[in-house]
Tab-separated table of C-alpha atoms in Angstrom:
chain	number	residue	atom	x	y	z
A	1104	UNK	CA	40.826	-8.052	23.095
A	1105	UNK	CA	37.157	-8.370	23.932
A	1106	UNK	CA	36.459	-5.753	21.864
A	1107	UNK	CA	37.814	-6.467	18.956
A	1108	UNK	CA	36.202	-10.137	19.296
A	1109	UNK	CA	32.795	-8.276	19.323
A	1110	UNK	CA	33.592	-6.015	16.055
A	1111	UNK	CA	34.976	-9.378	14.509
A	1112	UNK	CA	31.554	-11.026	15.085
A	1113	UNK	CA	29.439	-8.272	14.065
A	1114	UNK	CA	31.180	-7.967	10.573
A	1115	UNK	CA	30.932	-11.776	10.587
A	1116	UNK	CA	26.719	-10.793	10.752
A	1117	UNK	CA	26.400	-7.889	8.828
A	1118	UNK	CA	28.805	-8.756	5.761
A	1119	UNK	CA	26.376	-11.520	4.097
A	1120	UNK	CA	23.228	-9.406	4.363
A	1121	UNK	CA	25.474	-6.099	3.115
A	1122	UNK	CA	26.592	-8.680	0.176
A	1123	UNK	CA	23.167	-9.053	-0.615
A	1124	UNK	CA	21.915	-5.538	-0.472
A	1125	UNK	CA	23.931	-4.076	-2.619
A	1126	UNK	CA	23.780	-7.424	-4.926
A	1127	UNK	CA	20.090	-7.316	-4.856
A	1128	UNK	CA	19.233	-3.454	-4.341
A	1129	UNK	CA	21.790	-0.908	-4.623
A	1130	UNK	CA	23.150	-2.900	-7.571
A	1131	UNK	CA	19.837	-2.502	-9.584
A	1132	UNK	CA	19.214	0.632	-8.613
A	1133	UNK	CA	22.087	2.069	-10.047
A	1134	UNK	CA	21.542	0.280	-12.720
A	1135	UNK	CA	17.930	1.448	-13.445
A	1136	UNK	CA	19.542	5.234	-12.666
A	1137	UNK	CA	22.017	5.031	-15.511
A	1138	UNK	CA	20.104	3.170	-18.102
A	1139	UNK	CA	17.046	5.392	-17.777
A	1140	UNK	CA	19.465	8.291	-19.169
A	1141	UNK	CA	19.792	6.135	-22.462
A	1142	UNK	CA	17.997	4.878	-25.330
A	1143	UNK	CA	17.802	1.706	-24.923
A	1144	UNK	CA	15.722	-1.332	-26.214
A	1145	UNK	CA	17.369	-4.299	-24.753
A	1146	UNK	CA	18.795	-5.646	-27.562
A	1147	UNK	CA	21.117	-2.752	-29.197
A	1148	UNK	CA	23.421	-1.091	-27.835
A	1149	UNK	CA	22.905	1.622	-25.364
A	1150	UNK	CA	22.534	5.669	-26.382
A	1151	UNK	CA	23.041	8.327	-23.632
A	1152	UNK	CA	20.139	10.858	-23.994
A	1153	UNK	CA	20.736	12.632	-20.739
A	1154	UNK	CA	17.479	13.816	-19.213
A	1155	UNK	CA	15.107	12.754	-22.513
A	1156	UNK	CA	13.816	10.312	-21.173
A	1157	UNK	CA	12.217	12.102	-18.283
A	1158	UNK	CA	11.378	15.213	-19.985
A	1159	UNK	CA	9.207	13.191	-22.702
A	1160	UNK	CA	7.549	11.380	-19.071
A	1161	UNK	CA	6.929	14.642	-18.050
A	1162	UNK	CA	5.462	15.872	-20.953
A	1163	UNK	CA	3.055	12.859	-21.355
A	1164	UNK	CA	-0.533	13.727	-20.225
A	1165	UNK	CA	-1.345	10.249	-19.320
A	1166	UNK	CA	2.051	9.556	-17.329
A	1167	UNK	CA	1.086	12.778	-15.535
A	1168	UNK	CA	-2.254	11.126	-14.894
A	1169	UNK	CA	-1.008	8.519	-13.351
A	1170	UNK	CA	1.164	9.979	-10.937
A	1171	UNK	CA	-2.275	11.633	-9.474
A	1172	UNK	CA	-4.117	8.087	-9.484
A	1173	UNK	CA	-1.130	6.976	-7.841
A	1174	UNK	CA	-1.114	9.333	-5.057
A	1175	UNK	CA	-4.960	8.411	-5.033
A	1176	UNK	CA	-4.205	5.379	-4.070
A	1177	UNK	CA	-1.589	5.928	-1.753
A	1178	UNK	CA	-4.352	8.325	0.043
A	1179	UNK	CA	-6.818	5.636	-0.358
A	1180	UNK	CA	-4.993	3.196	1.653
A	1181	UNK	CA	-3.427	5.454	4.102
A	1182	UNK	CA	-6.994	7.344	5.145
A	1183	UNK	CA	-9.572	5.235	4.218
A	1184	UNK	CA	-8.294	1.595	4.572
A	1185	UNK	CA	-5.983	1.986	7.968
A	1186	UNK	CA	-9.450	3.960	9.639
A	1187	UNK	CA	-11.291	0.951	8.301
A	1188	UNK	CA	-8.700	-1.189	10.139
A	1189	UNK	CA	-8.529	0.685	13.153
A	1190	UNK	CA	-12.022	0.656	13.975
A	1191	UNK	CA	-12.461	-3.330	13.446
A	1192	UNK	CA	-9.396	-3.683	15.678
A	1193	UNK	CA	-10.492	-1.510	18.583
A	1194	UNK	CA	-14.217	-3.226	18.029
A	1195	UNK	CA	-12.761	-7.071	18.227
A	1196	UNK	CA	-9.819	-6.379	21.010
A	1197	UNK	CA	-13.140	-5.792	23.228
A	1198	UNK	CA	-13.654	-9.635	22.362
A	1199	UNK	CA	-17.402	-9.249	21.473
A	1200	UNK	CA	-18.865	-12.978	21.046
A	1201	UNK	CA	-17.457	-14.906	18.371
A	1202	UNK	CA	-14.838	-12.397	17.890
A	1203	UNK	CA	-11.875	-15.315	16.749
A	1204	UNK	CA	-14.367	-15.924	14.144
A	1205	UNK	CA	-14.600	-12.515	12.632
A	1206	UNK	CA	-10.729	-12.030	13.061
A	1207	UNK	CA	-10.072	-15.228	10.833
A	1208	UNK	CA	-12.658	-14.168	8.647
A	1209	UNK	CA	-11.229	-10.637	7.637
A	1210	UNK	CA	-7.834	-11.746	7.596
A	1211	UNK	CA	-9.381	-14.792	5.075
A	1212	UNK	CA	-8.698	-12.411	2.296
A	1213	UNK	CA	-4.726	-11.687	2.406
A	1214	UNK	CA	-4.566	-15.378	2.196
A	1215	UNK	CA	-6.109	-15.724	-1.294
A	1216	UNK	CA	-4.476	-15.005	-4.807
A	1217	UNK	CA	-4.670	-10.951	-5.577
A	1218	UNK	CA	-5.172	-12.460	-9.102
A	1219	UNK	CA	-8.208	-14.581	-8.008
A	1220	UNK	CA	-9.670	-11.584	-5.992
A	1221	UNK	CA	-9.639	-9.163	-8.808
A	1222	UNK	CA	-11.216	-11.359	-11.094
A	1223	UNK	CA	-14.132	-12.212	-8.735
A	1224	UNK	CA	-14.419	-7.839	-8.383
A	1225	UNK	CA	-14.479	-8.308	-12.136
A	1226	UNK	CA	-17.186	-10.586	-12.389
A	1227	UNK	CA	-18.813	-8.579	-9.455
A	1228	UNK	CA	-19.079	-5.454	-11.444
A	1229	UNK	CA	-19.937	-6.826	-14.503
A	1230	UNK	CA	-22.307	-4.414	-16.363
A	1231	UNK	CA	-24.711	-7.622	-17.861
A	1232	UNK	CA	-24.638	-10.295	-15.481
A	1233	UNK	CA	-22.423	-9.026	-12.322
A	1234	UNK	CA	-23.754	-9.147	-8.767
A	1235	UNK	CA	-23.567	-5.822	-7.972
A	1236	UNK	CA	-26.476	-4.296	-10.474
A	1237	UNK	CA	-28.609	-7.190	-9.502
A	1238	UNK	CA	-28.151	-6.649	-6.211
A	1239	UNK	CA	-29.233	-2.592	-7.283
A	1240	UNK	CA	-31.817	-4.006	-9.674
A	1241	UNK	CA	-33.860	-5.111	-6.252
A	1242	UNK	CA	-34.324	-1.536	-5.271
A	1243	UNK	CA	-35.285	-0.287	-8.611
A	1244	UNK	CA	-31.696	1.102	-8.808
A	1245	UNK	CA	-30.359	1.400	-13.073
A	1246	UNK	CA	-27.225	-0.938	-13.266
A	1247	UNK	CA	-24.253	0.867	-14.230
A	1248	UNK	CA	-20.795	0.079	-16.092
A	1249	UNK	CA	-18.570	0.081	-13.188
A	1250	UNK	CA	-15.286	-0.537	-15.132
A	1251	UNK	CA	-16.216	0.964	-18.564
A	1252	UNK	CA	-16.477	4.594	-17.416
A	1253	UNK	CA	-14.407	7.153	-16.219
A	1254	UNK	CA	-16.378	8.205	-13.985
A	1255	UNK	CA	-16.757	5.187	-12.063
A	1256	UNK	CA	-13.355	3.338	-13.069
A	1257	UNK	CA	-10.767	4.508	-10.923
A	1258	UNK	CA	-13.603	4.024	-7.202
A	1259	UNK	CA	-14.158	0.454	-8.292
A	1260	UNK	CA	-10.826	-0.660	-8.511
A	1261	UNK	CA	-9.731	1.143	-4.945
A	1262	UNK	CA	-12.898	0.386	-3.782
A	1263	UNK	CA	-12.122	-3.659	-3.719
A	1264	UNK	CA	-8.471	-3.406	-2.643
A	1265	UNK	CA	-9.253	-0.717	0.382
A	1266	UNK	CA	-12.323	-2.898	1.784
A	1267	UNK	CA	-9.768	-5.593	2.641
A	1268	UNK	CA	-8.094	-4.659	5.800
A	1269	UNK	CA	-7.226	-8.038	7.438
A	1270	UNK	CA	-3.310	-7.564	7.044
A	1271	UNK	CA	-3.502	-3.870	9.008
A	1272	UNK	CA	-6.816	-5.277	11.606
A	1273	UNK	CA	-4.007	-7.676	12.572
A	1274	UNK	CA	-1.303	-5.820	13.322
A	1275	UNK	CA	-3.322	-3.051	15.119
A	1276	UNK	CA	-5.242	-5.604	17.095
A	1277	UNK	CA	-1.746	-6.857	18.528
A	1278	UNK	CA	-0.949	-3.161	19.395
A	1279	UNK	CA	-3.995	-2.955	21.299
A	1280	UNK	CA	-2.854	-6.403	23.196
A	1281	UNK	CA	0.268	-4.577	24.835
A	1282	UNK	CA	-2.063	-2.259	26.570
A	1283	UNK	CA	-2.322	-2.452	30.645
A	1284	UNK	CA	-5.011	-3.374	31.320
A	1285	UNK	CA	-5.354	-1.316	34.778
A	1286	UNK	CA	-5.152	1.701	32.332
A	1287	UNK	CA	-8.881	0.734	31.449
A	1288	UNK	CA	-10.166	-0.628	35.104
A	1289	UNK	CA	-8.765	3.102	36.406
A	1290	UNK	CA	-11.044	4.716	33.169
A	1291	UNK	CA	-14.046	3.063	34.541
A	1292	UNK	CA	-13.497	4.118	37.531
A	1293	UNK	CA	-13.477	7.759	36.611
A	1294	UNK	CA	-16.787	6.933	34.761
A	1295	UNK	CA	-15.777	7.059	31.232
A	1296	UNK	CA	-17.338	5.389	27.867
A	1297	UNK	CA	-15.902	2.770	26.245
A	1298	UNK	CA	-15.488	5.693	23.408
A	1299	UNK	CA	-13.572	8.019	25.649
A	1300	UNK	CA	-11.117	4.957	26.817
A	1301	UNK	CA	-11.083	3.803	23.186
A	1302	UNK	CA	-9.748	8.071	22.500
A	1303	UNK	CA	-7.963	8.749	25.435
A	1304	UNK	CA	-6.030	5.733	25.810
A	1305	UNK	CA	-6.113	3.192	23.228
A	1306	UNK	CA	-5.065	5.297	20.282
A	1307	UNK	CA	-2.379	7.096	21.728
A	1308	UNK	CA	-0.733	4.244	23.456
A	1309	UNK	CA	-1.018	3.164	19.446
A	1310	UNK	CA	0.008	5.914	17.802
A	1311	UNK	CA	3.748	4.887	16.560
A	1312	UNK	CA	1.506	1.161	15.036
A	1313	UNK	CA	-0.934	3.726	13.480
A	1314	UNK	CA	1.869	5.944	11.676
A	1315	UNK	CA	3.719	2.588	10.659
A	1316	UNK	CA	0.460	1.091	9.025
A	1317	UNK	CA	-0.882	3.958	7.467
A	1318	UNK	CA	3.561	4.581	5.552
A	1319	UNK	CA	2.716	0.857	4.702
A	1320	UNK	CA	-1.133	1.339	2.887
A	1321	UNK	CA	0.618	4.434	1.230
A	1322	UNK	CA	3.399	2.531	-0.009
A	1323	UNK	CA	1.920	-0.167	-1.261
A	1324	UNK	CA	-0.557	2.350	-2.783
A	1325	UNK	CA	2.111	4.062	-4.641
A	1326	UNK	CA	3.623	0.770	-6.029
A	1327	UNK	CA	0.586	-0.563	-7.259
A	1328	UNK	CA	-0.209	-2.680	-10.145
A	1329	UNK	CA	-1.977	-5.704	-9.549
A	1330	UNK	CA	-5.602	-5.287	-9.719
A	1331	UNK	CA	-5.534	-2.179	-12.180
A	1332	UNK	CA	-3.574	-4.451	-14.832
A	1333	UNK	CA	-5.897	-7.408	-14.416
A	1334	UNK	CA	-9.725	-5.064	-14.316
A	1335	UNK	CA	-9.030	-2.433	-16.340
A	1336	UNK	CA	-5.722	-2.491	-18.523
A	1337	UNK	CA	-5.732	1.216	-17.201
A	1338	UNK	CA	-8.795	2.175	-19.370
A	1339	UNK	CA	-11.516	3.584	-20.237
A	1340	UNK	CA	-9.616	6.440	-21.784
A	1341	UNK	CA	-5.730	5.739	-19.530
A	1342	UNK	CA	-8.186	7.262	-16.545
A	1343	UNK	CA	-7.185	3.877	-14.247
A	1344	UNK	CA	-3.458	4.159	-15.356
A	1345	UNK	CA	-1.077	3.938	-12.440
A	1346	UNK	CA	2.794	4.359	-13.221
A	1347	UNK	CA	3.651	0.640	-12.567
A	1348	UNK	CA	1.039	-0.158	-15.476
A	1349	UNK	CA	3.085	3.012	-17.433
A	1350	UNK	CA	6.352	0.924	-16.180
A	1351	UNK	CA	5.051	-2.095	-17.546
A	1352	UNK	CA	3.603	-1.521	-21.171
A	1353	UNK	CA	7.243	0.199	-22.072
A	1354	UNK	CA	8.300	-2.948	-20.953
A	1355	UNK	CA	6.568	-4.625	-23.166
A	1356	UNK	CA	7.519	-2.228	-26.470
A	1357	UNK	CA	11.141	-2.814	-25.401
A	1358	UNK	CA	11.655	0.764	-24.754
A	1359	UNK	CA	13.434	-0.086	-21.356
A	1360	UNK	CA	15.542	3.322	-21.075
A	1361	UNK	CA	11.977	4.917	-20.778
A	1362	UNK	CA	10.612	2.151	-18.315
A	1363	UNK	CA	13.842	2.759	-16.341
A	1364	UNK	CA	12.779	6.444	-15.847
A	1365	UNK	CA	9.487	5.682	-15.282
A	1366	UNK	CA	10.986	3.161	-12.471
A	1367	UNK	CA	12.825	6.159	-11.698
A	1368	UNK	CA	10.384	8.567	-11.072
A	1369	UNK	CA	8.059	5.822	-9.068
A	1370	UNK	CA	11.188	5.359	-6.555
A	1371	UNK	CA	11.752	8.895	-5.556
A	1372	UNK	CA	7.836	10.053	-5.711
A	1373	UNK	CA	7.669	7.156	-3.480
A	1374	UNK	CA	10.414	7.719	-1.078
A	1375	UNK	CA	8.995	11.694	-0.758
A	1376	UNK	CA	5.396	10.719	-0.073
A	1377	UNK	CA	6.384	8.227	2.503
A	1378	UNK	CA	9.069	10.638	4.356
A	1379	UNK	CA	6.382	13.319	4.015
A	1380	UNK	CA	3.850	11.756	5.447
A	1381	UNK	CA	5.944	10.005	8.459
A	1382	UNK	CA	7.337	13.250	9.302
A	1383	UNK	CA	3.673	15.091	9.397
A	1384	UNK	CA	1.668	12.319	11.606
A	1385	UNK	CA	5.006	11.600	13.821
A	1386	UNK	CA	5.017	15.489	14.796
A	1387	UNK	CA	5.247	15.783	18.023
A	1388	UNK	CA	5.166	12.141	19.462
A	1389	UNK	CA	8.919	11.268	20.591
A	1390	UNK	CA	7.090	7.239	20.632
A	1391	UNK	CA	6.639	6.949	17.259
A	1392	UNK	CA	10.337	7.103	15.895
A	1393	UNK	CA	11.150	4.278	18.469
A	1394	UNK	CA	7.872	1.801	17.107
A	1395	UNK	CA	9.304	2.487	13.342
């Protein structure tokens, strides 16, 4: 009687946020499957096309271009940002003087407009008047077109997302909080550094945080937009073009079966670079599974 009490409770629980999983999720997914097999501008009627949609992504030089800036980016966050992170977190969790300050003042960033940040990077790399030649200008340094070449383009965008790492410091910085502290008093005891308590202990009493953070940077990295659409439009020459900008501008032309593919493509890329990536750094350590 008990029993079935229990089952009746946790259906009363779990029906509501089912109801709005697959109203919300698996709903549009399947939508976004079907549709992207069809030619489809949002207005007429649908026409089933089968696989042309994908084949003519596939095909597309500058689609396949950014698929690579996507995985870029995915790399970007995962190996440069999430180090970035790490080593601010293990640096403040020492609580150096005046280390509230420079917590609040890192994290200052994720509390600000995306929209307001990349314009500031905009006006920052501005090849007439921008800070950043200036500041080069002082050392006898040539100024250089940050956004306008190819060469250059794709860095400066990652550059200004990757530097903020506020949101990940955080959460590593709480990790490092749920470690013993006798773990450390025993270390100096045995005569070691601050680095080899920092190696030996810290990070892999972290690990499972350090996996989770580094799946997030990569999947944000894979589904980004933001920054490239507002700097860059994906130029010079489509070499900043991510596949959420690709997603976007066939949007915008009403060819939606197409954006649906491109959607599509983004979603399962996505889902293998994540699982990839989780199963590699998890290898190994029976912890992390449990922190994720």
């Amino acid at each position: 009687m008990k029993k079935n009490k229990n089952i009746k409770m946790i259906l009363l629980f779990l029906v509501p946020v089912a109801f709005l999983y697959i109203s919300f999720f698996i709903y549009p997914l399947a939508f976004v499957l079907g549709t992207s097999l069809t030619e489809w501008n949002g207005i007429s009627a649908m026409k089933f096309i089968g696989l042309g949609n994908y084949k003519k992504l596939l095909t597309d030089g500058t689609f396949l271009l950014s698929i690579k800036n996507n995985i870029i980016w995915a790399l970007s966050g995962g190996f440069i940002q999430i180090p970035l992170a790490t080593m601010v977190a293990l640096i403040l969790a020492r609580k150096p003087r005046g280390w509230k300050t420079l917590r609040t003042i890192y994290f200052l960033p994720n509390i600000i407009s995306a929209v307001a940040i990349a314009m500031m990077w905009k006006a920052i790399y501005n090849p007439m008047y921008g800070f950043l030649n200036a500041f080069l200008n002082l050392f006898g340094i040539e100024g250089h077109n940050w956004l306008g070449e190819t060469a250059t383009a794709l860095p400066a965008v990652i550059a200004q997302t990757v530097l903020y790492i506020g949101y990940f410091m955080v959460i590593i910085f709480a990790a490092t909080t749920t470690i013993p502290k006798s773990f450390y008093e025993a270390a100096e005891i045995d005569g070691c550094t601050t680095l080899q308590q920092e190696w030996y202990i810290t990070l892999p009493m972290i690990r499972g945080i350090l996996v989770t953070t580094i799946t997030l940077a990569m999947a944000y990295g894979m589904r980004h937009f933001e920054a490239t659409f507002l700097m860059t439009s994906g130029g010079p020459a489509h070499s900043t073009s991510v596949m959420g900008l690709v997603l976007y501008n066939k949007m915008d032309a009403f060819r939606l079966g197409e954006a649906n593919a491109t959607g599509t493509i983004l979603i399962l890329l996505g889902t293998v670079v994540i699982v990839l990536i989780r199963k590699l750094l998890s290898r190994g350590d029976a912890g992390s599974d449990s922190v994720q």
